mmCIF file of C-alpha atoms in Angstrom:
data_model
loop_
_atom_site.group_PDB
_atom_site.id
_atom_site.type_symbol
_atom_site.label_atom_id
_atom_site.label_comp_id
_atom_site.label_asym_id
_atom_site.label_seq_id
_atom_site.Cartn_x
_atom_site.Cartn_y
_atom_site.Cartn_z
ATOM 1 C CA UNK A 29 -16.572 55.305 -55.329
ATOM 2 C CA UNK A 30 -16.677 56.343 -51.678
ATOM 3 C CA UNK A 31 -19.978 54.502 -51.156
ATOM 4 C CA UNK A 32 -18.554 51.413 -52.846
ATOM 5 C CA UNK A 33 -15.581 51.354 -50.490
ATOM 6 C CA UNK A 34 -17.831 51.943 -47.483
ATOM 7 C CA UNK A 35 -20.125 49.134 -48.592
ATOM 8 C CA UNK A 36 -17.099 46.855 -49.030
ATOM 9 C CA UNK A 37 -15.793 47.602 -45.557
ATOM 10 C CA UNK A 38 -19.190 46.968 -44.038
ATOM 11 C CA UNK A 39 -19.523 43.696 -45.921
ATOM 12 C CA UNK A 40 -16.089 42.558 -44.719
ATOM 13 C CA UNK A 41 -16.987 43.509 -41.152
ATOM 14 C CA UNK A 42 -20.217 41.513 -41.405
ATOM 15 C CA UNK A 43 -18.339 38.474 -42.736
ATOM 16 C CA UNK A 44 -15.782 38.706 -39.933
ATOM 17 C CA UNK A 45 -18.619 39.014 -37.409
ATOM 18 C CA UNK A 46 -20.189 35.822 -38.739
ATOM 19 C CA UNK A 47 -16.822 34.081 -38.447
ATOM 20 C CA UNK A 48 -16.549 35.266 -34.832
ATOM 21 C CA UNK A 49 -20.031 33.975 -34.020
ATOM 22 C CA UNK A 50 -19.217 30.631 -35.650
ATOM 23 C CA UNK A 51 -15.989 30.378 -33.645
ATOM 24 C CA UNK A 52 -17.772 31.067 -30.374
ATOM 25 C CA UNK A 53 -20.412 28.434 -31.105
ATOM 26 C CA UNK A 54 -17.925 25.816 -32.288
ATOM 27 C CA UNK A 55 -16.712 24.585 -28.844
ATOM 28 C CA UNK A 56 -20.226 23.653 -27.737
ATOM 29 C CA UNK A 57 -20.955 21.873 -30.984
ATOM 30 C CA UNK A 58 -17.581 20.151 -30.914
ATOM 31 C CA UNK A 59 -18.085 19.041 -27.320
ATOM 32 C CA UNK A 60 -21.504 17.640 -28.174
ATOM 33 C CA UNK A 61 -20.362 15.640 -31.195
ATOM 34 C CA UNK A 62 -16.715 14.698 -30.640
ATOM 35 C CA UNK A 63 -15.928 11.363 -29.017
ATOM 36 C CA UNK A 64 -13.537 11.455 -26.071
ATOM 37 C CA UNK A 65 -10.453 9.299 -26.683
ATOM 38 C CA UNK A 66 -10.233 6.421 -24.234
ATOM 39 C CA UNK A 67 -6.963 4.459 -24.207
ATOM 40 C CA UNK A 68 -7.171 0.693 -23.780
ATOM 41 C CA UNK A 69 -3.701 0.174 -22.299
ATOM 42 C CA UNK A 70 -1.278 2.164 -20.161
ATOM 43 C CA UNK A 71 2.510 2.395 -20.114
ATOM 44 C CA UNK A 72 4.290 1.840 -16.769
ATOM 45 C CA UNK A 73 7.989 2.759 -16.421
ATOM 46 C CA UNK A 74 10.296 2.350 -13.400
ATOM 47 C CA UNK A 75 13.338 4.633 -13.078
ATOM 48 C CA UNK A 76 16.293 3.649 -10.877
ATOM 49 C CA UNK A 77 17.328 7.159 -9.808
ATOM 50 C CA UNK A 78 20.911 8.093 -8.921
ATOM 51 C CA UNK A 79 21.939 5.289 -6.562
ATOM 52 C CA UNK A 80 21.596 2.147 -8.697
ATOM 53 C CA UNK A 81 19.838 0.311 -11.517
ATOM 54 C CA UNK A 82 16.699 -1.789 -11.967
ATOM 55 C CA UNK A 83 15.838 -4.887 -13.983
ATOM 56 C CA UNK A 84 12.914 -7.193 -14.713
ATOM 57 C CA UNK A 85 13.503 -10.888 -14.069
ATOM 58 C CA UNK A 86 16.756 -11.989 -15.682
ATOM 59 C CA UNK A 87 16.908 -8.817 -17.793
ATOM 60 C CA UNK A 88 19.924 -6.540 -18.001
ATOM 61 C CA UNK A 89 20.121 -3.886 -15.250
ATOM 62 C CA UNK A 90 19.386 -0.444 -16.640
ATOM 63 C CA UNK A 91 18.554 3.097 -15.621
ATOM 64 C CA UNK A 92 14.875 2.375 -16.335
ATOM 65 C CA UNK A 93 12.596 -0.498 -17.346
ATOM 66 C CA UNK A 94 9.111 -0.608 -18.832
ATOM 67 C CA UNK A 95 6.575 -3.263 -17.907
ATOM 68 C CA UNK A 96 5.699 -5.571 -20.759
ATOM 69 C CA UNK A 97 2.913 -6.160 -21.620
ATOM 70 C CA UNK A 98 1.190 -2.821 -21.102
ATOM 71 C CA UNK A 99 -1.374 -2.568 -18.308
ATOM 72 C CA UNK A 100 -4.972 -3.029 -19.416
ATOM 73 C CA UNK A 101 -7.677 -0.431 -18.776
ATOM 74 C CA UNK A 102 -8.680 -0.438 -15.065
ATOM 75 C CA UNK A 103 -5.924 -2.984 -14.424
ATOM 76 C CA UNK A 104 -2.997 -3.250 -12.026
ATOM 77 C CA UNK A 105 0.749 -3.174 -12.603
ATOM 78 C CA UNK A 106 2.629 -6.292 -11.465
ATOM 79 C CA UNK A 107 6.096 -5.542 -10.068
ATOM 80 C CA UNK A 108 6.805 -9.066 -8.789
ATOM 81 C CA UNK A 109 9.724 -9.495 -11.265
ATOM 82 C CA UNK A 110 11.370 -6.180 -10.399
ATOM 83 C CA UNK A 111 14.928 -6.301 -9.026
ATOM 84 C CA UNK A 112 17.070 -3.552 -7.488
ATOM 85 C CA UNK A 113 20.831 -3.120 -7.807
ATOM 86 C CA UNK A 114 22.067 -0.504 -5.296
ATOM 87 C CA UNK A 115 25.518 0.724 -6.276
ATOM 88 C CA UNK A 116 26.319 2.967 -3.306
ATOM 89 C CA UNK A 117 26.796 1.070 -0.026
ATOM 90 C CA UNK A 118 25.438 4.018 1.981
ATOM 91 C CA UNK A 119 21.911 3.402 0.714
ATOM 92 C CA UNK A 120 19.276 0.693 0.391
ATOM 93 C CA UNK A 121 16.128 0.384 -1.739
ATOM 94 C CA UNK A 122 12.846 0.895 0.154
ATOM 95 C CA UNK A 123 10.635 0.206 -2.852
ATOM 96 C CA UNK A 124 9.197 2.344 -5.646
ATOM 97 C CA UNK A 125 6.906 5.382 -5.529
ATOM 98 C CA UNK A 126 5.059 7.547 -8.023
ATOM 99 C CA UNK A 127 7.546 9.882 -9.731
ATOM 100 C CA UNK A 128 7.301 13.481 -8.563
ATOM 101 C CA UNK A 129 6.667 12.574 -4.909
ATOM 102 C CA UNK A 130 9.288 12.424 -2.204
ATOM 103 C CA UNK A 131 9.903 9.453 0.053
ATOM 104 C CA UNK A 132 7.620 8.593 2.957
ATOM 105 C CA UNK A 133 7.030 11.469 5.432
ATOM 106 C CA UNK A 134 9.042 13.918 3.343
ATOM 107 C CA UNK A 135 9.281 17.610 4.223
ATOM 108 C CA UNK A 136 8.288 18.420 0.659
ATOM 109 C CA UNK A 137 4.969 16.606 1.122
ATOM 110 C CA UNK A 138 3.658 18.919 3.857
ATOM 111 C CA UNK A 139 2.255 22.437 4.169
ATOM 112 C CA UNK A 140 2.746 22.508 7.952
ATOM 113 C CA UNK A 141 5.615 24.656 9.305
ATOM 114 C CA UNK A 142 7.093 25.369 12.728
ATOM 115 C CA UNK A 143 7.504 28.771 14.419
ATOM 116 C CA UNK A 144 10.557 29.489 12.255
ATOM 117 C CA UNK A 145 8.727 28.670 9.036
ATOM 118 C CA UNK A 146 10.479 25.346 8.469
ATOM 119 C CA UNK A 147 8.459 22.345 7.171
ATOM 120 C CA UNK A 148 7.383 19.907 9.890
ATOM 121 C CA UNK A 149 8.163 16.347 8.819
ATOM 122 C CA UNK A 150 5.839 14.726 11.368
ATOM 123 C CA UNK A 151 2.775 16.162 9.629
ATOM 124 C CA UNK A 152 3.842 15.236 6.108
ATOM 125 C CA UNK A 153 1.577 13.276 3.795
ATOM 126 C CA UNK A 154 2.547 9.621 3.434
ATOM 127 C CA UNK A 155 3.802 8.327 0.096
ATOM 128 C CA UNK A 156 2.691 4.828 -0.883
ATOM 129 C CA UNK A 157 5.541 2.427 -1.684
ATOM 130 C CA UNK A 158 5.230 -0.607 -3.954
ATOM 131 C CA UNK A 159 7.526 -3.583 -4.617
ATOM 132 C CA UNK A 160 8.838 -3.320 -1.042
ATOM 133 C CA UNK A 161 11.810 -5.628 -0.282
ATOM 134 C CA UNK A 162 11.322 -8.027 2.648
ATOM 135 C CA UNK A 163 13.900 -9.517 4.977
ATOM 136 C CA UNK A 164 13.975 -12.793 3.013
ATOM 137 C CA UNK A 165 14.756 -11.024 -0.264
ATOM 138 C CA UNK A 166 11.250 -11.226 -1.723
ATOM 139 C CA UNK A 167 9.005 -8.312 -2.703
ATOM 140 C CA UNK A 168 5.687 -7.349 -1.090
ATOM 141 C CA UNK A 169 2.907 -5.032 -2.216
ATOM 142 C CA UNK A 170 3.727 -5.748 -5.843
ATOM 143 C CA UNK A 171 0.374 -4.700 -7.344
ATOM 144 C CA UNK A 172 -0.409 -1.050 -8.081
ATOM 145 C CA UNK A 173 -3.714 0.220 -9.540
ATOM 146 C CA UNK A 174 -3.068 2.092 -12.805
ATOM 147 C CA UNK A 175 -5.411 4.692 -14.333
ATOM 148 C CA UNK A 176 -3.015 6.430 -16.762
ATOM 149 C CA UNK A 177 0.519 6.230 -18.176
ATOM 150 C CA UNK A 178 2.575 6.186 -14.974
ATOM 151 C CA UNK A 179 6.224 6.659 -14.021
ATOM 152 C CA UNK A 180 7.657 5.173 -10.823
ATOM 153 C CA UNK A 181 11.063 5.840 -9.254
ATOM 154 C CA UNK A 182 13.060 3.853 -6.706
ATOM 155 C CA UNK A 183 12.904 5.277 -3.171
ATOM 156 C CA UNK A 184 16.211 4.999 -1.313
ATOM 157 C CA UNK A 185 16.930 5.125 2.403
ATOM 158 C CA UNK A 186 20.137 5.734 4.351
ATOM 159 C CA UNK A 187 21.495 2.420 5.580
ATOM 160 C CA UNK A 188 22.725 3.913 8.874
ATOM 161 C CA UNK A 189 19.134 4.952 9.714
ATOM 162 C CA UNK A 190 17.507 1.686 8.674
ATOM 163 C CA UNK A 191 15.278 -0.200 11.120
ATOM 164 C CA UNK A 192 13.069 -3.241 10.661
ATOM 165 C CA UNK A 193 9.323 -3.491 11.175
ATOM 166 C CA UNK A 194 7.155 -6.597 11.224
ATOM 167 C CA UNK A 195 3.600 -7.146 9.977
ATOM 168 C CA UNK A 196 1.568 -9.998 11.509
ATOM 169 C CA UNK A 197 -1.672 -11.576 10.264
ATOM 170 C CA UNK A 198 -3.512 -13.398 13.064
ATOM 171 C CA UNK A 199 -6.918 -14.756 14.039
ATOM 172 C CA UNK A 200 -8.626 -12.151 16.247
ATOM 173 C CA UNK A 201 -10.107 -14.800 18.559
ATOM 174 C CA UNK A 202 -7.252 -17.267 18.996
ATOM 175 C CA UNK A 203 -4.168 -15.237 18.050
ATOM 176 C CA UNK A 204 -3.131 -18.020 15.649
ATOM 177 C CA UNK A 205 -1.127 -16.884 12.642
ATOM 178 C CA UNK A 206 -3.197 -17.029 9.447
ATOM 179 C CA UNK A 207 -0.252 -16.088 7.206
ATOM 180 C CA UNK A 208 3.500 -15.857 7.649
ATOM 181 C CA UNK A 209 4.664 -12.590 9.219
ATOM 182 C CA UNK A 210 6.620 -10.246 6.966
ATOM 183 C CA UNK A 211 9.576 -8.048 7.895
ATOM 184 C CA UNK A 212 10.291 -4.807 6.033
ATOM 185 C CA UNK A 213 12.735 -1.925 6.414
ATOM 186 C CA UNK A 214 12.501 1.845 6.667
ATOM 187 C CA UNK A 215 14.281 4.848 8.133
ATOM 188 C CA UNK A 216 13.696 5.996 11.713
ATOM 189 C CA UNK A 217 10.774 8.440 11.633
ATOM 190 C CA UNK A 218 9.273 7.012 8.445
ATOM 191 C CA UNK A 219 5.573 6.172 8.523
ATOM 192 C CA UNK A 220 5.047 3.249 6.136
ATOM 193 C CA UNK A 221 1.498 2.281 5.155
ATOM 194 C CA UNK A 222 0.667 -1.431 5.488
ATOM 195 C CA UNK A 223 -2.327 -2.988 3.746
ATOM 196 C CA UNK A 224 -3.834 -6.319 4.839
ATOM 197 C CA UNK A 225 -3.320 -9.563 2.992
ATOM 198 C CA UNK A 226 -6.332 -11.296 1.495
ATOM 199 C CA UNK A 227 -7.416 -14.263 3.600
ATOM 200 C CA UNK A 228 -10.487 -16.014 2.255
ATOM 201 C CA UNK A 229 -13.696 -15.614 4.312
ATOM 202 C CA UNK A 230 -11.952 -13.490 6.967
ATOM 203 C CA UNK A 231 -12.220 -9.756 7.597
ATOM 204 C CA UNK A 232 -9.311 -7.637 8.936
ATOM 205 C CA UNK A 233 -9.915 -5.003 11.623
ATOM 206 C CA UNK A 234 -8.170 -2.315 9.540
ATOM 207 C CA UNK A 235 -8.068 -1.420 5.866
ATOM 208 C CA UNK A 236 -4.734 0.369 6.309
ATOM 209 C CA UNK A 237 -2.284 0.784 9.198
ATOM 210 C CA UNK A 238 0.221 3.646 9.420
ATOM 211 C CA UNK A 239 3.182 3.107 11.772
ATOM 212 C CA UNK A 240 5.807 5.688 12.738
ATOM 213 C CA UNK A 241 9.088 3.762 12.894
ATOM 214 C CA UNK A 242 11.060 3.882 16.139
ATOM 215 C CA UNK A 243 14.724 3.208 16.819
ATOM 216 C CA UNK A 244 13.473 0.458 19.144
ATOM 217 C CA UNK A 245 12.511 -2.284 16.688
ATOM 218 C CA UNK A 246 10.424 -4.103 19.306
ATOM 219 C CA UNK A 247 7.892 -1.259 18.936
ATOM 220 C CA UNK A 248 7.829 -1.514 15.149
ATOM 221 C CA UNK A 249 5.043 -4.081 14.919
ATOM 222 C CA UNK A 250 1.794 -3.980 12.947
ATOM 223 C CA UNK A 251 -0.790 -6.692 13.622
ATOM 224 C CA UNK A 252 -3.803 -7.313 11.415
ATOM 225 C CA UNK A 253 -6.446 -9.220 13.383
ATOM 226 C CA UNK A 254 -8.884 -11.187 11.240
ATOM 227 C CA UNK A 255 -12.421 -12.215 12.174
ATOM 228 C CA UNK A 256 -13.910 -15.302 10.545
ATOM 229 C CA UNK A 257 -17.193 -14.588 8.748
ATOM 230 C CA UNK A 258 -20.450 -16.366 9.493
ATOM 231 C CA UNK A 259 -21.359 -19.578 7.695
ATOM 232 C CA UNK A 260 -22.497 -18.830 4.145
ATOM 233 C CA UNK A 261 -20.806 -15.400 4.051
ATOM 234 C CA UNK A 262 -17.892 -15.300 1.608
ATOM 235 C CA UNK A 263 -15.219 -12.922 0.354
ATOM 236 C CA UNK A 264 -14.329 -12.263 -3.285
ATOM 237 C CA UNK A 265 -11.129 -10.495 -4.326
ATOM 238 C CA UNK A 266 -11.225 -8.480 -7.559
ATOM 239 C CA UNK A 267 -8.219 -8.224 -9.938
ATOM 240 C CA UNK A 268 -7.641 -4.661 -8.678
ATOM 241 C CA UNK A 269 -7.138 -5.938 -5.108
ATOM 242 C CA UNK A 270 -10.569 -4.748 -3.924
ATOM 243 C CA UNK A 271 -12.381 -7.227 -1.695
ATOM 244 C CA UNK A 272 -16.169 -7.697 -1.718
ATOM 245 C CA UNK A 273 -18.197 -9.567 0.908
ATOM 246 C CA UNK A 274 -21.232 -11.627 -0.174
ATOM 247 C CA UNK A 275 -23.991 -12.379 2.348
ATOM 248 C CA UNK A 276 -25.971 -15.661 2.406
ATOM 249 C CA UNK A 277 -28.966 -13.886 0.800
ATOM 250 C CA UNK A 278 -26.869 -13.067 -2.299
ATOM 251 C CA UNK A 279 -26.441 -9.354 -1.577
ATOM 252 C CA UNK A 280 -22.949 -7.834 -1.637
ATOM 253 C CA UNK A 281 -20.912 -5.271 0.267
ATOM 254 C CA UNK A 282 -18.492 -3.920 -2.350
ATOM 255 C CA UNK A 283 -14.996 -2.497 -1.841
ATOM 256 C CA UNK A 284 -14.888 -3.414 1.851
ATOM 257 C CA UNK A 285 -11.088 -3.122 1.835
ATOM 258 C CA UNK A 286 -8.205 -3.458 -0.604
ATOM 259 C CA UNK A 287 -4.852 -5.204 -0.619
ATOM 260 C CA UNK A 288 -3.497 -2.600 -3.083
ATOM 261 C CA UNK A 289 -4.415 0.944 -1.957
ATOM 262 C CA UNK A 290 -3.660 3.837 -4.281
ATOM 263 C CA UNK A 291 -1.313 6.697 -3.313
ATOM 264 C CA UNK A 292 -4.359 8.991 -3.124
ATOM 265 C CA UNK A 293 -6.080 6.646 -0.669
ATOM 266 C CA UNK A 294 -2.979 6.446 1.496
ATOM 267 C CA UNK A 295 -2.545 10.224 1.618
ATOM 268 C CA UNK A 296 -6.248 10.748 2.348
ATOM 269 C CA UNK A 297 -6.138 8.206 5.162
ATOM 270 C CA UNK A 298 -3.173 9.975 6.767
ATOM 271 C CA UNK A 299 -4.756 13.414 6.432
ATOM 272 C CA UNK A 300 -8.086 12.396 7.983
ATOM 273 C CA UNK A 301 -6.769 10.270 10.863
ATOM 274 C CA UNK A 302 -8.150 11.346 14.266
ATOM 275 C CA UNK A 303 -7.420 10.059 17.758
ATOM 276 C CA UNK A 304 -9.394 6.970 18.779
ATOM 277 C CA UNK A 305 -8.577 4.236 21.342
ATOM 278 C CA UNK A 306 -7.012 1.130 19.846
ATOM 279 C CA UNK A 307 -8.827 -2.191 19.876
ATOM 280 C CA UNK A 308 -6.930 -4.517 22.165
ATOM 281 C CA UNK A 309 -5.995 -8.039 21.043
ATOM 282 C CA UNK A 310 -8.955 -10.337 21.602
ATOM 283 C CA UNK A 311 -11.519 -7.563 21.135
ATOM 284 C CA UNK A 312 -13.816 -7.704 18.085
ATOM 285 C CA UNK A 313 -11.719 -6.911 15.035
ATOM 286 C CA UNK A 314 -13.331 -3.532 14.439
ATOM 287 C CA UNK A 315 -12.505 0.050 15.463
ATOM 288 C CA UNK A 316 -14.686 1.517 18.234
ATOM 289 C CA UNK A 317 -17.904 3.149 16.945
ATOM 290 C CA UNK A 318 -16.983 2.209 13.391
ATOM 291 C CA UNK A 319 -19.456 2.161 10.539
ATOM 292 C CA UNK A 320 -21.613 -1.017 10.436
ATOM 293 C CA UNK A 321 -20.800 -3.288 7.510
ATOM 294 C CA UNK A 322 -23.933 -3.884 5.445
ATOM 295 C CA UNK A 323 -24.586 -5.070 1.896
ATOM 296 C CA UNK A 324 -26.256 -3.182 -0.942
ATOM 297 C CA UNK A 325 -29.554 -4.667 0.275
ATOM 298 C CA UNK A 326 -28.998 -3.557 3.878
ATOM 299 C CA UNK A 327 -28.025 -6.993 5.201
ATOM 300 C CA UNK A 328 -25.721 -6.847 8.236
ATOM 301 C CA UNK A 329 -22.472 -8.817 7.824
ATOM 302 C CA UNK A 330 -21.894 -11.102 10.825
ATOM 303 C CA UNK A 331 -18.911 -12.872 12.343
ATOM 304 C CA UNK A 332 -18.884 -16.635 12.887
ATOM 305 C CA UNK A 333 -20.094 -16.110 16.468
ATOM 306 C CA UNK A 334 -22.999 -13.910 15.312
ATOM 307 C CA UNK A 335 -21.379 -10.578 16.228
ATOM 308 C CA UNK A 336 -22.252 -7.723 13.797
ATOM 309 C CA UNK A 337 -19.134 -6.527 12.013
ATOM 310 C CA UNK A 338 -18.060 -3.046 11.031
ATOM 311 C CA UNK A 339 -16.281 -1.693 7.969
ATOM 312 C CA UNK A 340 -12.466 -1.975 8.296
ATOM 313 C CA UNK A 341 -11.031 1.456 9.022
ATOM 314 C CA UNK A 342 -7.641 3.189 9.038
ATOM 315 C CA UNK A 343 -5.377 2.866 12.077
ATOM 316 C CA UNK A 344 -2.337 5.033 12.750
ATOM 317 C CA UNK A 345 0.269 4.169 15.390
ATOM 318 C CA UNK A 346 2.712 6.953 16.277
ATOM 319 C CA UNK A 347 5.897 6.776 18.277
ATOM 320 C CA UNK A 348 4.009 7.125 21.586
ATOM 321 C CA UNK A 349 2.049 3.955 20.680
ATOM 322 C CA UNK A 350 -1.210 5.929 20.499
ATOM 323 C CA UNK A 351 -3.653 4.429 18.024
ATOM 324 C CA UNK A 352 -5.545 6.662 15.631
ATOM 325 C CA UNK A 353 -8.447 5.852 13.363
ATOM 326 C CA UNK A 354 -10.145 7.518 10.446
ATOM 327 C CA UNK A 355 -13.915 7.699 10.039
ATOM 328 C CA UNK A 356 -13.780 8.822 6.428
ATOM 329 C CA UNK A 357 -13.380 6.581 3.422
ATOM 330 C CA UNK A 358 -10.362 7.707 1.380
ATOM 331 C CA UNK A 359 -9.878 7.726 -2.340
ATOM 332 C CA UNK A 360 -11.915 10.677 -3.661
ATOM 333 C CA UNK A 361 -10.157 12.592 -6.387
ATOM 334 C CA UNK A 362 -10.787 16.079 -7.745
ATOM 335 C CA UNK A 363 -12.287 16.111 -11.251
ATOM 336 C CA UNK A 364 -9.987 16.992 -14.131
ATOM 337 C CA UNK A 365 -10.693 20.447 -15.582
ATOM 338 C CA UNK A 366 -11.006 20.439 -19.373
ATOM 339 C CA UNK A 367 -8.888 22.924 -21.370
ATOM 340 C CA UNK A 368 -10.344 22.103 -24.795
ATOM 341 C CA UNK A 369 -11.887 25.609 -24.977
ATOM 342 C CA UNK A 370 -8.526 27.413 -24.871
ATOM 343 C CA UNK A 371 -7.665 27.225 -28.646
ATOM 344 C CA UNK A 372 -11.184 28.352 -29.550
ATOM 345 C CA UNK A 373 -10.992 31.299 -27.171
ATOM 346 C CA UNK A 374 -7.630 32.323 -28.666
ATOM 347 C CA UNK A 375 -9.061 32.144 -32.198
ATOM 348 C CA UNK A 376 -12.105 34.198 -31.184
ATOM 349 C CA UNK A 377 -9.889 36.863 -29.630
ATOM 350 C CA UNK A 378 -7.756 37.048 -32.781
ATOM 351 C CA UNK A 379 -10.816 37.463 -35.023
ATOM 352 C CA UNK A 380 -12.253 40.125 -32.722
ATOM 353 C CA UNK A 381 -8.975 42.031 -32.890
ATOM 354 C CA UNK A 382 -9.000 41.892 -36.700
ATOM 355 C CA UNK A 383 -12.573 43.214 -36.816
ATOM 356 C CA UNK A 384 -11.697 46.115 -34.512
ATOM 357 C CA UNK A 385 -8.649 46.927 -36.640
ATOM 358 C CA UNK A 386 -10.678 46.946 -39.874
ATOM 359 C CA UNK A 387 -13.430 49.132 -38.406
ATOM 360 C CA UNK A 388 -10.954 51.664 -36.983
ATOM 361 C CA UNK A 389 -9.002 51.790 -40.255
ATOM 362 C CA UNK A 390 -12.229 52.217 -42.226
ATOM 363 C CA UNK A 391 -13.378 55.125 -40.070
ATOM 364 C CA UNK A 392 -10.012 56.838 -40.437
ATOM 365 C CA UNK A 393 -10.175 56.538 -44.239
ATOM 366 C CA UNK A 394 -13.711 57.909 -44.287
ATOM 367 C CA UNK A 395 -12.642 60.855 -42.180
ATOM 368 C CA UNK A 396 -9.708 61.581 -44.494
ATOM 369 C CA UNK A 397 -11.850 61.381 -47.621
ATOM 370 C CA UNK A 398 -14.618 63.734 -46.394
ATOM 371 C CA UNK A 399 -14.241 67.224 -48.002
ATOM 372 C CA UNK A 400 -13.528 70.057 -45.637
ATOM 373 C CA UNK A 401 -15.883 73.031 -45.783
#
C-alpha cells in the first residue's frame, strides 16, 4: 500500500512537471503563431476642462466631443470644425494638447531644478498645441498625426498675461509675402512651436521655430523664409503633413519637413537645441553648417539660382533674441515593451508552488509511515 501511494505521488509530480514545462514553452509558441491585433481606425476625443465647453461645427457645446468619423490608420485628426466656449472671463483658450501634459513650458514638464530644488520653467519641455485660435477668429494647426486612440484637452491661459505673436511667410530673396501672416496668442514666458505652411515648390529655412514670448509684442515675431526650388524640382505634401522633394531625375528626398509635427518631435527639438548664429534676412534660407539636402539617389537639391540647399532645421528664439538650432532630427520614439509574458509567468509560478507543496507533503507522509526501530 505504501509503495502504491509513493508511486501515485511520483506520478502526480511527474504530471505537474510536464504541465510546468508546457507552460514555460507556451509563450514562445504563442508569440510565434498568434497574430498581433492591428486596429484600422482610432478614436479622438477633445475634453473642455474646467473653464468652458467645446463643440464641433454647429453642434451643442459639451464637456467633451469625439471626432466623427474615426481617424484612419496612419491618418491625421482634423480639428478645423472645433469651437471653444470659455465661461470664465479670466481665461482664454490657447488650443488643445495631448491629455496628461501640462501647458507650454510647464514646470511639470521639466526635470531641471534651481538651487532650492524648485522646478525651472525656462528649461521645461514644450507641449505641442493644435487648433490654435488666431486673431481673426479662425483656427491654425488643425491637423494632428494620430497613431492610437487619443484624448486631447483644452489648454487655457490667463487673459491678464496674454500677448500676441505673429508668424510671417516670405520669399527669402525678395522679402515678398508668400502667404498671409497669422497672429496667435500666448502667455508671457510661453514658448510656442510654429511649423511652416506648405508653399508649393518652395523650401522653408526651418522645420520648426520655438519662440519665447516677451511682454514687448514687437519682439514676438517668427519669420519663415522660403527659397524657390530649381526648375524641374517639385514638392509633394503627404496627407500626414510630411513634405517630400522630387528632383528632376525622379529621385526623392522624403520627409524634408512637416506642417503637422507630433508632440514627440516638438519636445525632441526643444531638448536638442544648441546655440547657433541665426541666418539673417536675405541669406540663403538654411541654418549655418546644416545638413545638405539630397535625395535617396544622392542628388543635391538646388535653389532656383543654383545654390545647394540644406535640410530645414529647428530654430529657437529666446527672450534675448539669440537664435538656436538643432542638428538632430527629432521624432524617435522608444519601443513599446511587451507584457504578454506576465500571465504565463504567473501560471508557471503557481504550478511550481503546487509541485513543491505536493513533494513536501509526500515526504512528510512517508516519514510518518516508516516504522521506528
